[in-house]
XYZ file of C-alpha atoms in Angstrom:
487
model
C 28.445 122.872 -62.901
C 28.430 123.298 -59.093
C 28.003 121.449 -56.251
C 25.367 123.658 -55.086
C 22.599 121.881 -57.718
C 20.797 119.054 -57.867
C 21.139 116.997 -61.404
C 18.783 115.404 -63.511
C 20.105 112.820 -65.958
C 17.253 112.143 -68.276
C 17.413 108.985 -70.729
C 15.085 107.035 -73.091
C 13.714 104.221 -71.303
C 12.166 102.489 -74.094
C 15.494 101.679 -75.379
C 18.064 98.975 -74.046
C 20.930 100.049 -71.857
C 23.105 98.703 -74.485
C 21.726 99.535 -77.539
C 23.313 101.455 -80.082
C 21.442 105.321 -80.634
C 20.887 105.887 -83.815
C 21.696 108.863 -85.780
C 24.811 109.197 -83.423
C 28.221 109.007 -85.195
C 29.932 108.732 -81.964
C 30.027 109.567 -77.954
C 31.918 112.523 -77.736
C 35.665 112.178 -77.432
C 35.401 108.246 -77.250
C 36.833 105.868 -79.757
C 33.413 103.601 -79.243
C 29.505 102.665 -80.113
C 27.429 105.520 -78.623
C 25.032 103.988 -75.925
C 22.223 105.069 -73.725
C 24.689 103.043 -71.102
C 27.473 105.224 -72.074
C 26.010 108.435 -72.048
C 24.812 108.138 -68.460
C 28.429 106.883 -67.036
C 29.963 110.208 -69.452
C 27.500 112.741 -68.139
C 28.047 110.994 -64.305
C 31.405 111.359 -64.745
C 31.558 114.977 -66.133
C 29.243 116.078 -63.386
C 31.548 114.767 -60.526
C 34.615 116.062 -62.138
C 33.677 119.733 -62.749
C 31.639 119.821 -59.331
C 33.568 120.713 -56.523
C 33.467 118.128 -53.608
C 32.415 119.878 -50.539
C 29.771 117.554 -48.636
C 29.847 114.103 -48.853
C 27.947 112.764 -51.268
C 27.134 115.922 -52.829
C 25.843 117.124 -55.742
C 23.161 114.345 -55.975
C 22.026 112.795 -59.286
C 18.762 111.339 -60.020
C 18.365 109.460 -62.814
C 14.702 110.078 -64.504
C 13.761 107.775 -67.988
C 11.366 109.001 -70.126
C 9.110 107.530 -73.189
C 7.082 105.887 -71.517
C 4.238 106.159 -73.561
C 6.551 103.353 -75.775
C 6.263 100.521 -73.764
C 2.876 98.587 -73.600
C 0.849 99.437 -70.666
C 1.379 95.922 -69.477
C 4.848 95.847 -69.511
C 6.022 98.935 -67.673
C 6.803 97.707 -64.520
C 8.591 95.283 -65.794
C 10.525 97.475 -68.011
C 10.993 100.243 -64.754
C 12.592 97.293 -62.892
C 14.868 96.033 -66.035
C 16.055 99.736 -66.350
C 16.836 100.539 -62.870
C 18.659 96.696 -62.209
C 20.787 97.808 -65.084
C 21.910 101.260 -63.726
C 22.512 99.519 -60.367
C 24.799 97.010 -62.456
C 26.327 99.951 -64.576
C 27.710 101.847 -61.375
C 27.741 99.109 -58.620
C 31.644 99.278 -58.841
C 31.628 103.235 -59.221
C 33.810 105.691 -56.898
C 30.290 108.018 -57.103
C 28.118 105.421 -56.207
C 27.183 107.630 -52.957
C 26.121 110.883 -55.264
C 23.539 108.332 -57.030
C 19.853 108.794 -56.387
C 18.240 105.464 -57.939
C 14.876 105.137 -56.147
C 11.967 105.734 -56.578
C 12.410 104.529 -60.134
C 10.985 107.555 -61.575
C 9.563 106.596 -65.359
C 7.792 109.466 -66.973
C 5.365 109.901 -70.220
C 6.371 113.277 -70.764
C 3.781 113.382 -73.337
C 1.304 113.399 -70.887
C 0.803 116.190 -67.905
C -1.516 114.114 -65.998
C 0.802 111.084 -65.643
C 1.112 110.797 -61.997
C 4.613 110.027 -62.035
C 5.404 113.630 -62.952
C 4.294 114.621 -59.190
C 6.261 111.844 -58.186
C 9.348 113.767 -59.906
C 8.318 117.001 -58.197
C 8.074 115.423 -55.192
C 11.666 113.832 -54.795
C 12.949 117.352 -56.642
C 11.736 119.139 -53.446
C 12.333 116.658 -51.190
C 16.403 116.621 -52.496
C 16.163 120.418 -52.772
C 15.428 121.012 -48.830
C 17.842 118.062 -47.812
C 20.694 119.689 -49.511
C 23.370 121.584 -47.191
C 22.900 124.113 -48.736
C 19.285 124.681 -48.084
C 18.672 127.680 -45.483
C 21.988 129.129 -46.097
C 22.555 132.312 -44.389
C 23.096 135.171 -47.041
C 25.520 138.004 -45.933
C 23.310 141.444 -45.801
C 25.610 143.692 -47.140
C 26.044 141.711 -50.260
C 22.418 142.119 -50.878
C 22.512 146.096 -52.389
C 25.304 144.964 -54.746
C 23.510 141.738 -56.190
C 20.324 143.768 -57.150
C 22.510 146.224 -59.041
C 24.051 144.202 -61.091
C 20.395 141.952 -61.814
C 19.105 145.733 -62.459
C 21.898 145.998 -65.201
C 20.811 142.328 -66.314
C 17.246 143.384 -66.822
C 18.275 146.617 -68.954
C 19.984 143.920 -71.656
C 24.170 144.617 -70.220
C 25.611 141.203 -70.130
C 29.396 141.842 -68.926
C 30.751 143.960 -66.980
C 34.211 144.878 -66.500
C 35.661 144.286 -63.138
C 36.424 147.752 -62.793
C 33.096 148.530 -63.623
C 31.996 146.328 -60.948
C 34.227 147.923 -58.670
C 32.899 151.441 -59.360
C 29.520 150.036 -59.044
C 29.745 149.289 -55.308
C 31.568 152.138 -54.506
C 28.872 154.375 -55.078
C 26.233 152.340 -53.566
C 24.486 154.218 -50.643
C 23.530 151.510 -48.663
C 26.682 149.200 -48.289
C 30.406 149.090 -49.759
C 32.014 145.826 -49.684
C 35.783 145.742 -49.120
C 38.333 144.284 -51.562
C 38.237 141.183 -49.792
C 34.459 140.543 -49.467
C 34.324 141.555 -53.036
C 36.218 139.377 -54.141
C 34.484 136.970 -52.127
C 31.211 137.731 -53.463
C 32.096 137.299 -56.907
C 33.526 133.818 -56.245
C 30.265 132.976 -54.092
C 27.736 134.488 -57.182
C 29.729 132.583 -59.601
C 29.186 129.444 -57.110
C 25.110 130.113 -57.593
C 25.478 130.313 -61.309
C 24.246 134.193 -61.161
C 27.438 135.435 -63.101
C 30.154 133.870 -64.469
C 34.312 134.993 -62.898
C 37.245 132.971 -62.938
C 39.732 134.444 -61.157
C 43.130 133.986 -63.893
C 45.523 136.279 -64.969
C 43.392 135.884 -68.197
C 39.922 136.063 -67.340
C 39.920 138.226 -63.914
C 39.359 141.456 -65.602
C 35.876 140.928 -66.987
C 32.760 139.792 -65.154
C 29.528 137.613 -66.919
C 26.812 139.319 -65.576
C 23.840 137.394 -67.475
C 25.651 134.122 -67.784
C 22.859 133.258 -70.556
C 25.543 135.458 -72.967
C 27.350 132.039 -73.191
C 24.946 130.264 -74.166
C 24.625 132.277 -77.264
C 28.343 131.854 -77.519
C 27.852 128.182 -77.773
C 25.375 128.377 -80.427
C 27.210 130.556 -82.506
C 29.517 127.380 -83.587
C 28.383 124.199 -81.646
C 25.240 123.571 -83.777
C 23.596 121.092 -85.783
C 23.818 121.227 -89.562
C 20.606 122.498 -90.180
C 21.441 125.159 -88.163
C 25.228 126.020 -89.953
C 25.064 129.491 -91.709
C 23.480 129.907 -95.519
C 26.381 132.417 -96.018
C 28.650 130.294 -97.935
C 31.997 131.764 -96.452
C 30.954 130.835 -93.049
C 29.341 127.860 -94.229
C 32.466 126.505 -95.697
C 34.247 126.855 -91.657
C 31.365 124.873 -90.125
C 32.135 122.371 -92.891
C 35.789 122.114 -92.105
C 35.112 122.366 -88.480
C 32.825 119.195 -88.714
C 35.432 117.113 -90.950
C 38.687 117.899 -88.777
C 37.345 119.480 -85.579
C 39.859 122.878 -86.246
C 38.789 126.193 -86.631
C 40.992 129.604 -86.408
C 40.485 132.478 -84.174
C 39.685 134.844 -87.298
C 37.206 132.186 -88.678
C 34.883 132.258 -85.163
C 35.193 136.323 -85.364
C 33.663 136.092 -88.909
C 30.695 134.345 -86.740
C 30.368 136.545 -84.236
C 30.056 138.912 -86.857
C 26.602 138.096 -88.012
C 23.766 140.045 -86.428
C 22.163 137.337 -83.826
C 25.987 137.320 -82.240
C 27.227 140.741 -82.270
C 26.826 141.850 -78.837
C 29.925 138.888 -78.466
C 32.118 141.112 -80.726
C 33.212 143.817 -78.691
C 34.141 141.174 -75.899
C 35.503 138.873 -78.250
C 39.602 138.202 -77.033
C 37.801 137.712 -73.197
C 35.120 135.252 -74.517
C 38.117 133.479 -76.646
C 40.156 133.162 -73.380
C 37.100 132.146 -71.773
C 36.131 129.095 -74.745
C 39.793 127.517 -74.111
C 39.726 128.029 -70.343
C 36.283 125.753 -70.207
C 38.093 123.292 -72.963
C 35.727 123.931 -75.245
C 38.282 124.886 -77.442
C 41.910 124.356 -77.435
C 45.174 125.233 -78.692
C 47.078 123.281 -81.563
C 50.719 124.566 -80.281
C 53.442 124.450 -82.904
C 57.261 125.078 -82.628
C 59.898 125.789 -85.224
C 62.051 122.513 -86.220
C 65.134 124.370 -86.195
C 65.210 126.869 -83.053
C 62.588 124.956 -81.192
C 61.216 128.353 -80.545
C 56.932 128.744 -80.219
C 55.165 129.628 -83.454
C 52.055 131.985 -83.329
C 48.733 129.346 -82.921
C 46.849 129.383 -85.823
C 44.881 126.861 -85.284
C 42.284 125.678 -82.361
C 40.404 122.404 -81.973
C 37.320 122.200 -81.318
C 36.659 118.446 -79.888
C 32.605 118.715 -79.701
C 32.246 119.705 -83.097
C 34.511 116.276 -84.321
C 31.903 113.825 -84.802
C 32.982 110.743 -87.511
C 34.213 107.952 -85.637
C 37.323 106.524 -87.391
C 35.904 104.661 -89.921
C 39.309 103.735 -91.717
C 40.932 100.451 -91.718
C 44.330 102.045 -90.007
C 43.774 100.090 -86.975
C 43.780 96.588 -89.016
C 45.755 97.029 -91.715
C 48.712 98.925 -90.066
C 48.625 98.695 -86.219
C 49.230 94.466 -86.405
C 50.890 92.370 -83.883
C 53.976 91.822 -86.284
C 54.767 95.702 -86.156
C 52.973 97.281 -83.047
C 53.837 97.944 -79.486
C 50.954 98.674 -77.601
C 50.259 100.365 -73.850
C 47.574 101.948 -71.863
C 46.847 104.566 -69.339
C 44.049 103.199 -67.478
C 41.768 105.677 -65.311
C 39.361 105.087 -62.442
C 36.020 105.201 -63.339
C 34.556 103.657 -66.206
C 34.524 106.914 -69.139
C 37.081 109.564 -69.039
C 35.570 113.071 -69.393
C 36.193 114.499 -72.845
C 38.225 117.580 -72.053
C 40.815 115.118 -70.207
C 41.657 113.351 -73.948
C 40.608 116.162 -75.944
C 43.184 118.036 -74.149
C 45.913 115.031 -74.514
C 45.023 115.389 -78.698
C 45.933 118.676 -78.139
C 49.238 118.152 -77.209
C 50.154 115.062 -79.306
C 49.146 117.491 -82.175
C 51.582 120.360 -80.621
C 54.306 116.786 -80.727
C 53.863 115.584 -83.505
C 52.840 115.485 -87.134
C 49.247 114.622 -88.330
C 49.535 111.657 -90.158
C 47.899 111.316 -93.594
C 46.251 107.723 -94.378
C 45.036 107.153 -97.937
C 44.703 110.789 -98.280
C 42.770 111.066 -94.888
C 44.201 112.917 -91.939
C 43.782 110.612 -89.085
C 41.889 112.592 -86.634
C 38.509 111.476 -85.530
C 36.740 111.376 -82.308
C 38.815 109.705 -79.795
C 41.538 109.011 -82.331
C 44.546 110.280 -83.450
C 47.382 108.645 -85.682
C 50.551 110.957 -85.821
C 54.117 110.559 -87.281
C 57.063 110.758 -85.043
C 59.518 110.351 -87.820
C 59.874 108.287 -91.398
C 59.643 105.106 -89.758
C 57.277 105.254 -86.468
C 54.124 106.300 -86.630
C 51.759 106.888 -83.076
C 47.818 106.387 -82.643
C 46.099 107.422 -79.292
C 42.988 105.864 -78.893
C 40.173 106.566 -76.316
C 38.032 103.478 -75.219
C 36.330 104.013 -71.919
C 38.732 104.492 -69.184
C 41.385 103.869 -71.276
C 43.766 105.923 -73.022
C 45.369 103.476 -75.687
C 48.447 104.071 -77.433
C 50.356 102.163 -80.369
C 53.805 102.577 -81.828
C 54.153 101.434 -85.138
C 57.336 100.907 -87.118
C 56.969 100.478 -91.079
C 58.239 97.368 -91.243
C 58.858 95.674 -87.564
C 57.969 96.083 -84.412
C 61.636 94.642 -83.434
C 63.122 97.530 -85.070
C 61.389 100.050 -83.390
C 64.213 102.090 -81.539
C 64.156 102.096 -77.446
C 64.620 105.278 -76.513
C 61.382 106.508 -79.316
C 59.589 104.308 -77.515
C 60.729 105.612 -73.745
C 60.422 109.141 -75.348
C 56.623 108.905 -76.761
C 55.884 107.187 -73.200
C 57.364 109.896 -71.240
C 56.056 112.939 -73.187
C 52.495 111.314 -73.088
C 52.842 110.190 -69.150
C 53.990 113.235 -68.147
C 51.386 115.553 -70.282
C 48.378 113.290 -68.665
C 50.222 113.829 -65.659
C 49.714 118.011 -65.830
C 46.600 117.520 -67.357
C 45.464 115.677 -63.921
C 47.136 118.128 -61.274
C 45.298 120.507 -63.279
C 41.460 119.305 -62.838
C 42.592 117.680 -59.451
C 43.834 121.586 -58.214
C 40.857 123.354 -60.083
C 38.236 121.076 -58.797
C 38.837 119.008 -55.948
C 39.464 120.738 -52.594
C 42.369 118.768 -51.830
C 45.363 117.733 -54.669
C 45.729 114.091 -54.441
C 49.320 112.970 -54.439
C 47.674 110.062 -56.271
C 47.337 110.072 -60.113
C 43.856 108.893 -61.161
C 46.332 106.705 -63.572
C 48.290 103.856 -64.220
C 50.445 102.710 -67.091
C 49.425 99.074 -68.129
C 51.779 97.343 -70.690
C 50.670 95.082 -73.636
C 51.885 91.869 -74.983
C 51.783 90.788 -78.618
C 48.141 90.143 -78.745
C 47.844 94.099 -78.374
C 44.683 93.370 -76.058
C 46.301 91.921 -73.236
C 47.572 94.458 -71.011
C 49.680 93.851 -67.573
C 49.326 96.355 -64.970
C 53.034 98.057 -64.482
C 53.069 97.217 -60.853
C 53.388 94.144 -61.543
C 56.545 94.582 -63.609
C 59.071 94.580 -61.178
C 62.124 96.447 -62.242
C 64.478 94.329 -61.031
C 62.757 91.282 -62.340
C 63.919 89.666 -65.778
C 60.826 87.768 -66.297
C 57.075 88.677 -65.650
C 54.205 86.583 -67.968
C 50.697 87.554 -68.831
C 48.182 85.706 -69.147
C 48.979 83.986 -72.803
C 52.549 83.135 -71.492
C 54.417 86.483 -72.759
C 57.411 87.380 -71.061
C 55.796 90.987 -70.820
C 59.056 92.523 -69.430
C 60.635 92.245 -72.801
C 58.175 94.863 -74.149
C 58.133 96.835 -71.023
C 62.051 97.244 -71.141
C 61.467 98.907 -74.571
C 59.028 101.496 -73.244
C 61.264 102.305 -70.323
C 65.005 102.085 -71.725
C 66.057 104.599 -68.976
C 65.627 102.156 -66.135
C 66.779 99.348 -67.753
C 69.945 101.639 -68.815
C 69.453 102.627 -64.940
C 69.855 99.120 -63.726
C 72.448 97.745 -65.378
């Protein structure tokens, strides 16, 4: 994504805002009912946090719903209006509000090519396209020889390039060589236009993308539909297991590659690995030896995308009550995290901790994770909107849950959120905030009331919520070290 395009977010508009899409299990890396609502505020979301800010209210987003060869002749206008009123409503609190393009209310019958409306969404395409500030932008010259190389290349079937090839490349060229420097920049800039695909990391820097179509293929080598899996059955059986616990190992997605629509991935295949957990498409399930502490080789990587059941156990009742819970929340701006912020948080709860087994199920779902800290506590991160939720449970009472487990699973999870954030914030944004797009809110026993910490004063004894909870009791056992501190 960059902030050099214009996005279309295309919905149903025959269907209710809030209505529940069918054949959906689940909105991808949420603990929550999959929405037409939801979707746009997730893809909103994603779009502003992998786009680098560099003009105000740039990249623009126009919203565009479709179907409307659904709704009676009679009643389209009325629909339009209902549709648009409730977009306005869905972001008239957001911090992107500015990057929203929400008239004209554009309402297609895709169906049909002679539906005037379709002109209309030409129209306001162009008229976005030449208003951007990007439009007219002056193109160095001596790039120019260089870039029609490599699309040469591109045309002849190569798809990556190593940078040393690339290098070689324009030294030869008999109309311009580009110094190290404007290389360098070039690459960055093509990458910028979506021509080729660099990242400049001690991991990636050494190859180039050169027909950044190549990972597209790589996507649908394992991010696919059912009816599309594999009728080999050893491969079959890994898109299986991949679907029921979202986990796949490195030697498992090289058996894919291996099949004759994907083998032009194989000889690139540790690059395009590197590559996969770079984007978060996949990550890695760290584990370390109980008795040195030392790293163990990764055998296994998550794959979020492909984890689609919704936790459909009764964990949450049945175990995570009032009588033995504690219950917090990291609570985000915005109104849907974007999935490789949790995704990446599972990650590292599953580096932490053990995956707990419920009823013979491992509780890992989409958005959800229960884990075991030791014999008696058991963990569950949650994802619900902007909301990162997380429960400590004790096996028989919350009042014997022990402090400093408590300040320790608060801590680890704080401070891994807290990398995870620096991380988009210094990839992403042109300036690091000093900011966290966080804050820790603190539950009392009705596990759905939550008190924003800021409000807890530490030197305060007593701070109620809303149902008349002294809320600083359960605070003081999520941060023993200041109370310790203060004493």
């Amino acid at each position: 994504m960059t902030f050099r395009a214009l996005f279309l977010v295309v919905f149903d508009g025959s269907k209710d805002l809030h209505e529940q899409v069918p054949d959906v299990m689940c909105f991808p890396g949420q603990h929550m009912t999959p929405t037409p609502a939801v979707f746009l505020q997730y893809w909103v979301n994603s779009i502003l946090t992998y786009c680098k800010v560099v003009y105000a209210g740039i990249p623009k987003i126009l919203f565009v719903a479709t179907h409307k060869d659904k709704v009676p002749r009679e009643n389209v206008e009325t629909r339009r209006e209902e549709l648009y009123s409730g977009i306005e409503e869905l972001f008239k609190d957001h911090e992107g509000q500015h990057h929203l393009v929400l008239r004209p209310l554009i309402f297609v019958n895709a169906k049909d090519q002679a539906d005037p409306e379709i002109e209309v969404l030409k129209k306001t395409i162009t008229e976005l396209t030449f208003n951007h500030p990007c439009w007219g932008e002056r193109m160095p010259n001596a790039c120019v020889p260089l870039e029609l190389e490599i699309a040469e290349l591109v045309a002849e079937g190569k798809q990556i390039m190593s940078l040393a090839e690339v290098k070689e490349l324009n030294a030869i060229s008999e109309v311009s060589v580009l110094s190290a420097e404007q290389l360098t920049d070039f690459l960055h800039f093509q990458h910028s236009l979506g021509k080729i695909v660099y990242f400049d990391t001690p991991q990636l820097r050494d190859n180039v993308i050169i027909s950044p179509l190549l990972m597209v293929e790589v996507m649908r080598s394992f991010i696919t539909d059912v009816e599309f899996w594999p009728k080999e059955d050893k491969t079959r059986k890994t898109f299986k297991k991949m679907s029921e616990n979202g986990m796949i190992q490195k030697v498992d997605l090289y058996q894919i590659w291996e099949q004759e629509e994907f083998r032009q991935i194989l000889p690139f295949k540790e690059y395009i690995f590197d590559m996969l957990i770079h984007l978060d498409i996949v990550s890695e399930q760290r584990r370390y030896d109980t008795k040195t502490g030392s790293r163990l080789p990764i055998e296994n990587f998550f794959v979020p995308c492909m984890l689609t059941q919704r936790n459909d156990t009764d964990f949450l009742t049945q175990e995570c009550t009032p009588e033995r819970t504690l219950s917090l929340a990291f609570v985000f701006k915005g109104t849907i995290i974007p999935p490789a912020l949790p995704n990446r948080l599972i990650c590292a709860c599953l580096s932490m901790w053990t995956l707990k087994q419920y009823r013979g199920r491992k509780l890992m779902f989409s958005g959800f994770v229960g884990l075991s800290v030791d014999k008696e506590h058991d963990i569950v991160v949650c994802v619900e909107g902007n909301k990162i939720l997380l429960y400590l449970v004790h096996k028989r009472s919350k009042g014997l849950i022990i402090p400093e487990i408590a300040t320790s699973v608060r801590e680890c999870l704080f401070i891994t959120l807290e990398r995870i954030s620096e991380f988009y914030q210094s990839t992403i944004h042109c300036k690091t905030s000093s900011k966290l797009p966080f804050h820790t809110e603190y539950s009392c026993s009705k596990l759905s009331c939550f008190t924003p910490d800021e409000k807890i004063g530490v030197g305060t004894k007593k701070c109620f919520c809303k149902h008349g909870e002294n809320i600083k009791h359960y605070w003081s056992i999520w941060n023993q070290k200041e109370v310790s501190g203060s004493v």
